Short mmCIF file of C-alpha atoms and ligand atoms in Angstrom, two decimals:
data_model
loop_
_atom_site.label_atom_id
_atom_site.label_comp_id
_atom_site.label_asym_id
_atom_site.label_seq_id
_atom_site.Cartn_x
_atom_site.Cartn_y
_atom_site.Cartn_z
CA MET G 187 12.35 -3.86 1.26
CA LYS G 188 14.77 -2.32 -1.22
CA LEU G 189 16.42 0.71 0.30
CA LEU G 190 14.79 3.99 -0.52
CA GLU G 191 17.70 6.35 -1.12
CA GLY G 192 15.60 9.50 -1.23
CA ARG G 193 12.49 10.55 0.63
CA LEU G 194 8.92 9.37 0.39
CA ILE G 195 6.57 12.05 -0.92
CA THR G 196 3.07 10.92 -0.04
CA VAL G 197 0.22 12.71 -1.76
CA SER G 198 -3.43 12.36 -0.80
CA ASN G 199 -6.44 14.59 -1.08
CA ARG G 200 -6.42 15.21 2.67
CA LEU G 201 -3.54 15.45 5.10
CA PRO G 202 -3.82 13.20 8.15
CA VAL G 203 -4.32 16.35 10.21
CA GLU G 204 -7.01 18.93 9.72
CA ILE G 205 -7.02 22.67 10.37
CA LYS G 206 -10.29 24.02 11.74
CA HIS G 207 -11.05 27.74 12.06
CA ARG G 208 -13.53 28.72 14.74
CA GLY G 209 -14.17 32.10 16.34
CA GLY G 210 -11.00 33.64 14.85
CA GLN G 211 -8.89 30.76 16.17
CA SER G 212 -7.23 27.94 14.21
CA ARG G 213 -6.98 24.45 15.66
CA LEU G 214 -5.45 21.23 14.44
CA SER G 215 -7.12 17.84 14.78
CA ARG G 216 -6.45 14.32 13.42
CA SER G 217 -8.52 13.56 10.36
CA ALA G 218 -10.40 10.27 10.49
CA GLY G 219 -10.44 7.45 7.95
CA GLY G 220 -8.73 4.30 6.74
CA LEU G 221 -5.94 5.98 4.77
CA ALA G 222 -4.59 8.05 7.65
CA THR G 223 -4.62 5.01 9.95
CA ALA G 224 -2.95 2.79 7.37
CA LEU G 225 -0.13 5.17 6.49
CA ASP G 226 0.62 6.17 10.06
CA SER G 227 2.68 3.05 10.60
CA ILE G 228 4.60 3.40 7.32
CA TRP G 229 6.37 6.57 8.39
CA ARG G 230 8.28 4.72 11.06
CA PHE G 231 10.43 3.31 8.26
CA CYS G 232 10.85 6.30 5.91
CA HIS G 233 11.12 10.04 6.07
CA GLY G 234 9.72 12.63 3.73
CA ILE G 235 6.80 14.93 3.09
CA TRP G 236 3.03 14.46 3.08
CA VAL G 237 1.29 16.69 0.52
CA GLY G 238 -2.46 17.27 0.79
CA TRP G 239 -5.33 19.57 1.63
CA ALA G 240 -5.45 20.59 5.29
CA GLY G 241 -9.21 20.85 5.53
CA ALA G 242 -9.84 24.57 6.03
CA VAL G 243 -10.81 26.55 2.94
CA ASP G 244 -8.73 29.47 1.73
CA SER G 245 -6.35 28.85 4.61
CA GLY G 246 -2.86 30.13 4.87
CA SER G 247 -3.07 30.95 8.53
CA GLY G 248 -2.62 27.29 9.48
CA GLU G 249 0.97 26.92 8.19
CA HIS G 250 2.50 27.38 11.64
CA LEU G 251 0.16 24.71 13.03
CA LEU G 252 1.34 22.23 10.39
CA GLU G 253 4.92 23.08 11.18
CA LYS G 254 4.26 22.46 14.84
CA ALA G 255 2.48 19.17 14.09
CA SER G 256 5.46 17.82 12.16
CA ARG G 257 7.87 18.31 15.08
CA GLY G 258 9.06 14.94 16.34
CA ARG G 259 7.78 13.16 13.23
CA THR G 260 9.79 11.66 10.39
CA PHE G 261 7.85 13.74 7.88
CA SER G 262 6.60 17.27 7.37
CA PHE G 263 3.33 18.52 5.90
CA LYS G 264 2.87 20.56 2.76
CA ALA G 265 -0.63 21.97 2.40
CA VAL G 266 -2.34 22.42 -0.97
CA PRO G 267 -4.88 25.25 -0.66
CA LEU G 268 -8.43 24.84 -1.99
CA SER G 269 -11.18 27.46 -2.16
CA ARG G 270 -14.76 26.71 -1.11
CA ASP G 271 -15.82 26.53 -4.78
CA GLU G 272 -12.96 24.15 -5.57
CA VAL G 273 -13.86 21.88 -2.66
CA SER G 274 -17.40 21.78 -3.92
CA LYS G 275 -16.52 20.98 -7.57
CA PHE G 276 -13.35 18.93 -7.17
CA TYR G 277 -13.99 16.99 -3.95
CA SER G 278 -17.78 16.84 -3.59
CA GLY G 279 -18.35 17.15 -7.34
CA PHE G 280 -15.95 15.21 -9.56
CA ALA G 281 -14.54 12.87 -6.90
CA ASN G 282 -17.68 12.09 -4.94
CA GLU G 283 -20.56 12.66 -7.37
CA ILE G 284 -18.88 11.05 -10.38
CA ILE G 285 -15.95 8.77 -9.62
CA TRP G 286 -17.11 7.41 -6.26
CA PRO G 287 -20.56 6.21 -7.46
CA LEU G 288 -19.29 5.13 -10.89
CA PHE G 289 -16.41 3.06 -9.53
CA HIS G 290 -18.81 1.45 -7.03
CA ASP G 291 -21.05 0.34 -9.94
CA MET G 292 -23.76 2.92 -9.29
CA PRO G 293 -23.79 5.06 -12.46
CA SER G 294 -27.35 6.28 -11.91
CA ARG G 295 -26.06 8.27 -8.92
CA CYS G 296 -23.53 10.18 -11.07
CA ASP G 297 -23.82 13.85 -11.99
CA PHE G 298 -21.53 14.24 -15.03
CA ASP G 299 -21.29 18.03 -14.75
CA PRO G 300 -18.59 19.24 -17.23
CA GLU G 301 -17.55 22.01 -14.83
CA TYR G 302 -16.52 19.34 -12.32
CA TRP G 303 -14.08 17.97 -14.90
CA GLU G 304 -12.54 21.41 -15.48
CA VAL G 305 -11.91 21.90 -11.79
CA TYR G 306 -10.68 18.30 -11.34
CA GLN G 307 -7.96 18.91 -13.94
CA ARG G 308 -6.97 22.23 -12.38
CA ILE G 309 -6.67 20.81 -8.87
CA ASN G 310 -4.74 17.73 -10.02
CA ARG G 311 -2.26 20.07 -11.70
CA ARG G 312 -1.94 22.06 -8.48
CA PHE G 313 -1.22 18.92 -6.45
CA ALA G 314 1.35 17.82 -9.05
CA GLN G 315 3.11 21.19 -8.87
CA ALA G 316 3.26 20.98 -5.08
CA ALA G 317 4.67 17.42 -5.21
CA GLY G 318 7.00 18.27 -8.10
CA GLU G 319 8.48 21.23 -6.19
CA ALA G 320 9.00 19.03 -3.14
CA ALA G 321 10.49 15.97 -4.88
CA SER G 322 14.05 15.48 -6.05
CA GLY G 323 15.16 12.78 -8.53
CA LYS G 324 15.91 10.22 -5.81
CA ASP G 325 12.58 10.64 -4.10
CA LEU G 326 9.59 8.42 -4.59
CA VAL G 327 6.16 9.96 -5.03
CA TRP G 328 3.26 7.84 -3.79
CA VAL G 329 -0.13 9.20 -4.85
CA HIS G 330 -3.30 7.92 -3.19
CA ASP G 331 -6.76 7.43 -4.50
CA TYR G 332 -9.38 8.55 -6.97
CA HIS G 333 -9.14 12.27 -6.25
CA LEU G 334 -5.73 12.37 -7.94
CA MET G 335 -5.86 10.09 -10.97
CA LEU G 336 -4.56 12.79 -13.34
CA MET G 337 -1.61 13.77 -11.20
CA GLY G 338 0.72 11.33 -12.97
CA ARG G 339 0.32 13.27 -16.20
CA TYR G 340 0.88 16.68 -14.62
CA LEU G 341 3.81 15.40 -12.61
CA ARG G 342 5.53 14.44 -15.89
CA GLU G 343 4.82 17.95 -17.16
CA THR G 344 6.72 19.43 -14.20
CA ARG G 345 9.72 17.43 -15.52
CA SER G 346 10.10 15.79 -12.13
CA ALA G 347 12.51 12.84 -12.39
CA ALA G 348 11.11 11.17 -9.29
CA ARG G 349 9.50 7.75 -9.68
CA ALA G 350 5.77 7.87 -9.09
CA GLY G 351 3.24 5.25 -8.04
CA PHE G 352 -0.53 5.46 -7.70
CA PHE G 353 -2.69 3.33 -5.42
CA LEU G 354 -6.47 3.16 -5.85
CA HIS G 355 -8.24 2.50 -2.56
CA ILE G 356 -11.66 1.97 -4.13
CA PRO G 357 -12.74 -0.64 -6.72
CA PHE G 358 -12.03 -0.22 -10.43
CA PRO G 359 -15.15 -0.94 -12.52
CA ALA G 360 -15.65 -3.24 -15.50
CA PRO G 361 -15.52 -1.65 -19.00
CA ASP G 362 -19.32 -1.44 -19.43
CA ILE G 363 -19.45 0.86 -16.40
CA PHE G 364 -16.16 2.72 -16.86
CA GLU G 365 -16.89 3.70 -20.43
CA LYS G 366 -19.87 5.76 -19.27
CA LEU G 367 -17.32 8.31 -18.04
CA PRO G 368 -17.17 11.11 -20.65
CA TRP G 369 -13.45 11.61 -19.84
CA ARG G 370 -12.52 7.91 -19.88
CA LYS G 371 -9.61 8.30 -22.32
CA PRO G 372 -7.73 11.14 -20.60
CA VAL G 373 -8.20 9.41 -17.26
CA LEU G 374 -6.70 6.12 -18.51
CA ARG G 375 -3.90 7.89 -20.34
CA ALA G 376 -3.03 9.89 -17.22
CA LEU G 377 -2.95 6.74 -15.09
CA LEU G 378 -0.48 5.24 -17.56
CA GLN G 379 1.92 8.10 -16.78
CA TYR G 380 2.63 6.57 -13.38
CA ASP G 381 5.42 4.00 -13.01
CA VAL G 382 3.15 1.76 -10.97
CA VAL G 383 -0.64 1.59 -10.69
CA GLY G 384 -1.85 -0.54 -7.79
CA PHE G 385 -5.27 -2.00 -7.06
CA GLN G 386 -6.86 -3.75 -4.08
CA THR G 387 -7.86 -7.01 -5.82
CA ASP G 388 -7.37 -9.22 -8.86
CA ARG G 389 -10.81 -8.20 -10.02
CA ASP G 390 -9.91 -4.48 -10.08
CA HIS G 391 -6.59 -5.24 -11.79
CA CYS G 392 -8.41 -7.29 -14.46
CA ASN G 393 -11.09 -4.63 -14.94
CA PHE G 394 -8.42 -1.98 -15.50
CA LEU G 395 -6.68 -4.07 -18.14
CA SER G 396 -9.98 -4.81 -19.88
CA CYS G 397 -10.75 -1.07 -19.98
CA ILE G 398 -7.36 -0.35 -21.54
CA GLU G 399 -7.88 -3.08 -24.08
CA ARG G 400 -11.21 -1.58 -25.09
CA ILE G 401 -10.50 2.15 -24.82
CA LEU G 402 -6.78 2.35 -25.64
CA PRO G 403 -6.23 -0.57 -28.05
CA GLU G 404 -2.87 0.89 -29.08
CA ALA G 405 -1.43 0.00 -25.63
CA ARG G 406 0.60 -3.25 -25.41
CA SER G 407 0.76 -5.54 -22.40
CA SER G 408 3.10 -8.21 -21.11
CA ARG G 409 3.59 -9.95 -17.82
CA ASP G 410 6.38 -10.78 -15.46
CA GLU G 411 6.24 -12.81 -12.26
CA SER G 412 4.06 -10.53 -10.29
CA HIS G 413 2.82 -7.64 -12.40
CA THR G 414 1.43 -6.73 -15.77
CA LYS G 415 3.42 -4.22 -17.80
CA VAL G 416 1.49 -1.86 -20.02
CA VAL G 417 3.37 0.16 -22.62
CA LEU G 418 1.81 3.21 -24.23
CA GLU G 419 3.77 5.59 -26.43
CA GLY G 420 7.09 4.33 -25.13
CA ARG G 421 6.22 4.64 -21.46
CA CYS G 422 5.96 1.51 -19.33
CA THR G 423 3.61 1.18 -16.35
CA ARG G 424 3.54 -1.80 -13.99
CA VAL G 425 0.06 -2.78 -12.88
CA GLY G 426 -0.47 -4.98 -9.85
CA ASN G 427 -2.75 -5.77 -6.96
CA PHE G 428 -1.69 -4.85 -3.46
CA PRO G 429 -4.49 -5.54 -0.96
CA ILE G 430 -4.26 -2.94 1.80
CA SER G 431 -4.25 -4.08 5.40
CA ILE G 432 -3.92 -2.90 8.99
CA ALA G 433 -1.31 -2.61 11.72
CA PHE G 434 -2.27 -6.02 13.14
CA GLU G 435 -0.07 -6.04 16.25
CA GLU G 436 -1.15 -2.53 17.25
CA PHE G 437 -4.83 -3.49 17.16
CA ALA G 438 -4.23 -6.84 18.84
CA ASN G 439 -2.12 -5.32 21.64
CA HIS G 440 -4.62 -2.55 22.20
CA ALA G 441 -7.47 -5.08 22.35
CA ALA G 442 -5.51 -7.21 24.84
CA SER G 443 -4.73 -4.24 27.10
CA HIS G 444 -6.18 -4.20 30.58
CA ASP G 445 -8.15 -1.01 29.84
CA VAL G 446 -9.92 -2.42 26.81
CA GLU G 447 -10.55 -5.79 28.43
CA ALA G 448 -12.19 -4.12 31.43
CA ALA G 449 -14.29 -1.82 29.23
CA ALA G 450 -15.40 -4.75 27.03
CA GLN G 451 -16.38 -6.82 30.07
CA GLN G 452 -18.34 -3.92 31.52
CA PHE G 453 -20.15 -3.43 28.22
CA ARG G 454 -20.96 -7.15 27.96
CA HIS G 455 -22.24 -7.10 31.51
CA GLU G 456 -24.59 -4.19 30.76
CA LEU G 457 -25.80 -5.93 27.63
CA GLY G 458 -26.73 -9.13 29.46
CA ASN G 459 -26.49 -12.58 27.96
CA LYS G 460 -27.01 -11.62 24.31
CA TYR G 461 -25.31 -12.10 20.97
CA LEU G 462 -23.72 -8.80 20.02
CA VAL G 463 -23.69 -8.08 16.28
CA LEU G 464 -21.54 -5.07 15.31
CA GLY G 465 -21.65 -2.80 12.25
CA VAL G 466 -19.14 0.08 11.82
CA ASP G 467 -19.31 2.23 8.70
CA ARG G 468 -19.04 5.71 7.34
CA MET G 469 -22.54 6.93 6.41
CA ASP G 470 -22.26 5.91 2.77
CA TYR G 471 -24.70 4.31 0.33
CA THR G 472 -22.00 1.84 -0.78
CA LYS G 473 -21.85 0.28 2.70
CA GLY G 474 -25.29 -1.34 2.44
CA ILE G 475 -26.56 -0.03 5.80
CA PRO G 476 -30.31 -0.05 4.91
CA GLU G 477 -29.89 -3.56 3.48
CA ARG G 478 -28.24 -4.69 6.73
CA LEU G 479 -31.07 -3.25 8.82
CA LYS G 480 -33.69 -4.92 6.63
CA ALA G 481 -31.84 -8.23 6.91
CA PHE G 482 -31.79 -7.83 10.69
CA ARG G 483 -35.54 -7.24 10.65
CA ILE G 484 -35.99 -10.47 8.68
CA LEU G 485 -33.82 -12.28 11.23
CA LEU G 486 -36.08 -11.15 14.07
CA ARG G 487 -39.22 -12.10 12.13
CA ARG G 488 -38.00 -15.52 11.00
CA PHE G 489 -36.18 -16.58 14.16
CA PRO G 490 -38.37 -15.36 17.02
CA GLU G 491 -36.28 -17.40 19.46
CA LEU G 492 -33.49 -14.82 18.89
CA ARG G 493 -35.64 -11.92 20.10
CA HIS G 494 -34.28 -10.71 23.45
CA ARG G 495 -31.11 -12.69 22.66
CA VAL G 496 -29.49 -10.63 19.89
CA THR G 497 -28.54 -6.95 19.70
CA LEU G 498 -27.22 -5.04 16.71
CA LEU G 499 -24.84 -2.22 17.60
CA GLN G 500 -24.63 -0.03 14.51
CA VAL G 501 -22.00 2.73 14.57
CA VAL G 502 -22.30 5.17 11.68
CA VAL G 503 -19.67 7.86 11.26
CA PRO G 504 -20.98 11.09 9.67
CA SER G 505 -19.57 11.53 6.17
CA ARG G 506 -19.88 13.87 3.14
CA GLU G 507 -22.91 15.54 4.66
CA GLU G 508 -22.87 18.34 2.09
CA ILE G 509 -23.88 15.92 -0.70
CA PRO G 510 -27.70 15.47 -1.10
CA ASN G 511 -27.52 11.65 -1.56
CA TYR G 512 -25.84 11.33 1.82
CA LYS G 513 -28.49 13.41 3.62
CA GLU G 514 -31.22 11.20 2.17
CA LEU G 515 -29.36 8.07 3.24
CA ARG G 516 -29.20 9.29 6.83
CA ARG G 517 -32.97 9.82 6.86
CA GLU G 518 -33.55 6.34 5.42
CA VAL G 519 -31.25 4.67 7.95
CA GLU G 520 -32.76 6.49 10.92
CA LEU G 521 -36.30 5.71 9.78
CA LEU G 522 -35.48 2.01 9.49
CA VAL G 523 -33.83 1.92 12.92
CA SER G 524 -36.86 3.51 14.53
CA GLN G 525 -39.30 1.26 12.63
CA ILE G 526 -37.46 -1.92 13.65
CA ASN G 527 -37.02 -0.81 17.25
CA GLY G 528 -40.69 0.23 17.27
CA GLU G 529 -41.76 -3.21 16.04
CA PHE G 530 -39.64 -5.37 18.36
CA THR G 531 -38.48 -3.49 21.48
CA GLU G 532 -39.67 -5.06 24.73
CA SER G 533 -38.97 -4.33 28.35
CA GLY G 534 -35.22 -4.92 28.93
CA TRP G 535 -34.29 -5.26 25.23
CA VAL G 536 -33.80 -2.76 22.41
CA PRO G 537 -32.82 -4.68 19.23
CA ILE G 538 -30.74 -1.95 17.56
CA HIS G 539 -28.37 0.40 19.35
CA TYR G 540 -27.61 3.16 16.86
CA MET G 541 -24.76 5.68 17.16
CA HIS G 542 -24.32 8.45 14.62
CA ARG G 543 -20.95 9.87 15.60
CA SER G 544 -17.24 9.19 15.55
CA LEU G 545 -15.80 7.04 18.34
CA THR G 546 -12.37 7.18 19.92
CA ARG G 547 -9.97 4.41 18.95
CA LYS G 548 -10.35 2.89 22.43
CA GLN G 549 -14.16 2.78 22.16
CA LEU G 550 -13.93 1.21 18.72
CA VAL G 551 -11.47 -1.48 19.83
CA THR G 552 -13.64 -2.17 22.88
CA TYR G 553 -16.63 -2.87 20.66
CA TYR G 554 -14.51 -5.03 18.33
CA ARG G 555 -13.39 -7.06 21.32
CA ALA G 556 -16.83 -7.30 22.90
CA ALA G 557 -18.77 -8.25 19.76
CA ASP G 558 -19.67 -11.83 18.77
CA ILE G 559 -20.20 -11.02 15.10
CA VAL G 560 -19.05 -8.25 12.78
CA LEU G 561 -21.52 -7.64 9.97
CA VAL G 562 -20.17 -6.09 6.75
CA THR G 563 -22.79 -5.78 3.99
CA SER G 564 -21.17 -3.34 1.54
CA LEU G 565 -22.79 -3.32 -1.89
CA LYS G 566 -19.25 -2.68 -3.15
CA ASP G 567 -16.09 -1.85 -1.16
CA GLY G 568 -12.44 -1.47 -2.19
CA MET G 569 -11.21 -3.46 0.81
CA ASN G 570 -13.03 -2.83 4.13
CA LEU G 571 -10.59 -2.40 6.96
CA VAL G 572 -13.25 -2.80 9.64
CA ALA G 573 -13.40 -6.57 8.97
CA LYS G 574 -9.62 -6.86 9.36
CA GLU G 575 -9.52 -4.68 12.48
CA PHE G 576 -12.22 -6.87 14.06
CA CYS G 577 -10.09 -9.99 13.42
CA ALA G 578 -7.02 -8.37 14.97
CA ALA G 579 -9.01 -7.34 18.05
CA GLN G 580 -10.50 -10.82 18.55
CA VAL G 581 -7.80 -11.90 20.95
CA ASP G 582 -10.19 -14.53 22.42
CA GLU G 583 -10.62 -15.91 18.87
CA SER G 584 -14.35 -16.43 19.26
CA GLY G 585 -15.87 -13.80 16.94
CA VAL G 586 -17.40 -14.50 13.54
CA VAL G 587 -17.02 -12.34 10.41
CA VAL G 588 -20.09 -12.12 8.17
CA ILE G 589 -18.97 -10.28 5.07
CA SER G 590 -20.28 -9.19 1.67
CA GLU G 591 -18.75 -10.96 -1.31
CA PHE G 592 -18.42 -7.52 -2.95
CA THR G 593 -15.68 -6.28 -0.61
CA GLY G 594 -11.99 -6.59 -1.39
CA ALA G 595 -11.56 -8.16 2.06
CA ALA G 596 -13.83 -11.10 1.12
CA ALA G 597 -11.29 -12.20 -1.49
CA GLU G 598 -8.74 -12.71 1.29
CA LEU G 599 -10.99 -13.75 4.17
CA GLN G 600 -13.51 -15.99 2.39
CA HIS G 601 -12.28 -19.27 3.89
CA GLY G 602 -12.70 -18.18 7.49
CA ALA G 603 -15.62 -15.80 7.15
CA VAL G 604 -19.29 -16.39 6.35
CA VAL G 605 -19.67 -14.76 2.93
CA VAL G 606 -23.00 -13.22 1.86
CA ASN G 607 -24.59 -11.42 -1.04
CA PRO G 608 -25.83 -8.19 0.61
CA ASN G 609 -28.75 -7.96 -1.83
CA ASP G 610 -30.01 -11.34 -0.62
CA LEU G 611 -31.63 -10.05 2.57
CA ALA G 612 -32.96 -13.45 3.62
CA GLY G 613 -29.52 -14.95 2.98
CA VAL G 614 -27.91 -12.33 5.24
CA ALA G 615 -30.49 -13.10 7.95
CA GLU G 616 -29.65 -16.83 7.65
CA ALA G 617 -25.94 -16.04 7.87
CA ILE G 618 -26.40 -14.02 11.09
CA HIS G 619 -28.42 -16.89 12.54
CA ARG G 620 -25.73 -19.36 11.53
CA ALA G 621 -23.03 -17.20 13.12
CA CYS G 622 -25.05 -16.97 16.35
CA VAL G 623 -25.50 -20.72 16.73
CA MET G 624 -22.11 -21.79 15.35
CA PRO G 625 -20.27 -24.21 17.71
CA LEU G 626 -17.43 -22.53 19.60
CA GLU G 627 -14.80 -24.86 18.11
CA GLU G 628 -15.80 -23.87 14.57
CA LYS G 629 -15.76 -20.18 15.49
CA ARG G 630 -12.27 -20.60 16.92
CA SER G 631 -10.81 -22.44 13.95
CA ARG G 632 -12.26 -19.89 11.54
CA MET G 633 -11.02 -16.92 13.57
CA ARG G 634 -7.54 -18.43 13.94
CA LEU G 635 -7.28 -18.74 10.17
CA LEU G 636 -8.48 -15.16 9.67
CA ARG G 637 -6.06 -13.77 12.23
CA ASP G 638 -3.16 -15.63 10.61
CA ILE G 639 -3.99 -14.07 7.25
CA VAL G 640 -4.32 -10.53 8.62
CA ARG G 641 -1.22 -10.91 10.80
CA THR G 642 0.86 -12.06 7.80
CA TYR G 643 -0.51 -9.66 5.20
CA ASN G 644 -0.43 -6.53 7.32
CA VAL G 645 -0.12 -2.87 6.42
CA GLN G 646 3.64 -2.98 6.48
CA SER G 647 3.88 -5.82 3.98
CA TRP G 648 1.37 -3.95 1.82
CA ALA G 649 3.47 -0.79 1.78
CA GLU G 650 6.69 -2.72 1.19
CA ALA G 651 5.21 -4.59 -1.76
CA PHE G 652 3.99 -1.38 -3.34
CA LEU G 653 7.15 0.65 -2.75
CA ASN G 654 9.32 -2.22 -4.00
CA ALA G 655 7.30 -2.32 -7.21
CA VAL G 656 7.92 1.41 -7.71
CA LEU G 657 11.62 1.05 -6.94
CA MET G 658 11.87 -1.75 -9.49
CA ALA G 659 10.25 0.42 -12.16
CA GLU G 660 12.21 0.78 -15.36
CA PRO G 661 13.59 4.16 -16.41
CA ALA G 662 10.81 6.43 -17.60
CA VAL G 663 11.06 5.78 -21.35
CA VAL G 664 11.38 2.38 -23.03
CA GLY G 665 11.11 1.21 -26.64
CA ALA G 666 7.57 1.55 -27.92
CA ALA G 667 7.25 -2.22 -28.34
CA GLY G 668 8.27 -2.84 -24.71
CA SER G 669 11.65 -3.84 -23.38
CA SER G 670 11.20 -7.62 -23.43
CA GLY G 671 9.60 -8.04 -26.81
CA GLU G 672 7.09 -10.42 -25.21
CA ASP G 673 3.95 -8.40 -25.83
CA THR G 674 0.78 -10.37 -25.58
CA ASN G 675 -2.94 -9.82 -25.67
CA PHE G 676 -4.97 -8.78 -22.62
CA PRO G 677 -5.74 -9.70 -19.96
CA LEU G 678 -2.65 -11.08 -18.31
CA ILE G 679 -2.56 -11.10 -14.56
CA ALA G 680 0.13 -12.45 -12.31
CA SER G 681 -0.46 -11.91 -8.66
CA SER G 682 1.58 -12.44 -5.54
CA SER G 683 -1.20 -11.25 -3.30
CA PRO G 684 -2.69 -13.15 -0.36
CA GLN G 685 -5.78 -13.73 -2.51
CA ASN G 686 -3.85 -16.41 -4.32
CA LEU G 687 -2.30 -17.90 -1.22
CA LYS G 688 -5.15 -18.03 1.23
CA SER G 689 -6.63 -21.32 0.16
CA ALA G 690 -3.37 -23.16 0.86
C1 GDG F 118 -11.66 3.52 1.83
C2 GDG F 118 -12.32 2.46 0.92
C3 GDG F 118 -10.73 0.76 1.82
C4 GDG F 118 -14.59 3.97 11.40
N1 GDG F 118 -15.36 4.48 12.36
C5 GDG F 118 -14.54 5.04 13.26
C6 GDG F 118 -13.23 4.85 12.84
N2 GDG F 118 -13.30 4.20 11.69
C7 GDG F 118 -12.13 3.78 10.90
C8 GDG F 118 -12.02 2.27 10.91
C9 GDG F 118 -11.29 2.01 9.60
C10 GDG F 118 -11.74 3.17 8.71
O1 GDG F 118 -12.30 4.17 9.56
C11 GDG F 118 -12.80 2.75 7.72
O2 GDG F 118 -12.16 2.04 6.70
P1 GDG F 118 -12.95 1.19 5.61
O3 GDG F 118 -11.96 0.37 4.89
O4 GDG F 118 -13.98 0.36 6.30
O5 GDG F 118 -13.75 2.20 4.69
P2 GDG F 118 -13.54 3.65 3.93
O6 GDG F 118 -13.49 4.76 4.91
O7 GDG F 118 -14.66 3.71 2.95
O8 GDG F 118 -12.12 3.55 3.18
C12 GDG F 118 -12.22 1.09 1.57
C13 GDG F 118 -10.05 1.90 2.59
O9 GDG F 118 -10.25 3.15 1.92
C14 GDG F 118 -8.55 1.66 2.70
O10 GDG F 118 -7.98 1.43 1.45
O11 GDG F 118 -10.69 -0.39 2.62
O12 GDG F 118 -12.77 0.11 0.70
O13 GDG F 118 -13.70 2.78 0.69
O14 GDG F 118 -9.90 2.09 9.79
O15 GDG F 118 -11.32 1.88 12.06
N3 GDG F 118 -12.17 5.27 13.54
C15 GDG F 118 -12.41 5.91 14.72
N4 GDG F 118 -13.67 6.16 15.17
C16 GDG F 118 -14.76 5.74 14.49
O16 GDG F 118 -15.90 5.98 14.91
N5 GDG F 118 -11.36 6.32 15.46
#
């Protein structure tokens, strides 16, 4: 990686730690989720500041806790305060009732409330001011995810000279979907204020360029070896795909530890001689949990010989419970679980073990190690780290990945995994059956391939690729026609991602 002379200023909606107020007392806890896990390992190589919301509303009293939490770390925390009303309109509203469903191709779930847009702009400006105050010219600002798409624009307004990159963790939709957004132009224009805009997959990268072509036809594009350059009003943005990954060795070592091995054996012993199918998801309608349960019901109906011999362990982590859609989803999931268990349970066998809570890392890795099959049926998913974590934890190399074609991970893992269309419930049932009866040698050769991919394209190589792209960014302003004079029509994609290498 090119040397970062200054500091890394990471900006995300939430800090990786959360302040909770209870009974007049403030406490700090780790916040859950893929982003916090992924970035944890990056800080070993850089120092800097993490800017984000600390969880508690109208807080101020938690500053000393954040200060304490940063002791012994290579970075400190800078909290951006949000009021209850702002959390409701910015986070639950604009981010999670507009952008989240829209970008996951579910526009009918959107509530395009104009007040949400007002608050989204205000909060993005506040985040930009916080990052702008913290960053000097040599620093690099790395902004994460859909909550902060406008920050690039406001960061320029603070006159910050720091280079700035944006990474989108969720999918980017095709133009027919994106153009439903009433604020499509300002959002695209703001994204083009970053030096680098990164996506999870070629498909997202392509969709973004197609949206620019349709909505901002005045923008010009050209390509170099690995990225597309987009020039708008004299400013050049590099666009690329950078599939996120996991800390492979950490997961693999944890899974191989004596503790986890003993816990996995104990769990397998209690389960008896059964195929263990594992699902791990946040409670979210994009994850296809009802579809998975229905497919499992079809499996038990069509392959009666598997009754008593297969168990689905479905872990669902509570998420966004303040949003009505999410409450309804929980009811639907729990009704399906009880219907299926009611239909098939017999003495000594309950087909679905359902957990609605967050597990410790050790429990999670134990289940990854113990399971025969991981079942990922997202209707749409930026990447899906669970599939990659499962591969890392499969130190015995005998597990099978059954994964939806609509995840970013499927683009990388398709040659070793069994790929399904999550809307094809009978097809998913067939795929689970196939995974159950697959010969051990085939399972092993598939899992070896998957583990090689995840080991090679790990979270560190992801971060290095992204940060290098930002460090290579040209000075903020270039000639309006682009520096190389090689402008071409859209779309032009050049990718150095594992998605282009995996089939080798
Ligand atoms: C977004 C995008 C993209 C889950 N349950 C527990 C637990 N987890 C951890 C997993 C994993 C993470 O949460 C979930 O990551 P995913 O990638 O599956 O999904 P999202 O939360 O939707 O993440 C997604 C990701 O960002 C990264 O870019 O892949 O597409 O939607 O790391 O291990 N962790 C613990 N207990 C649990 O019960 N400790």
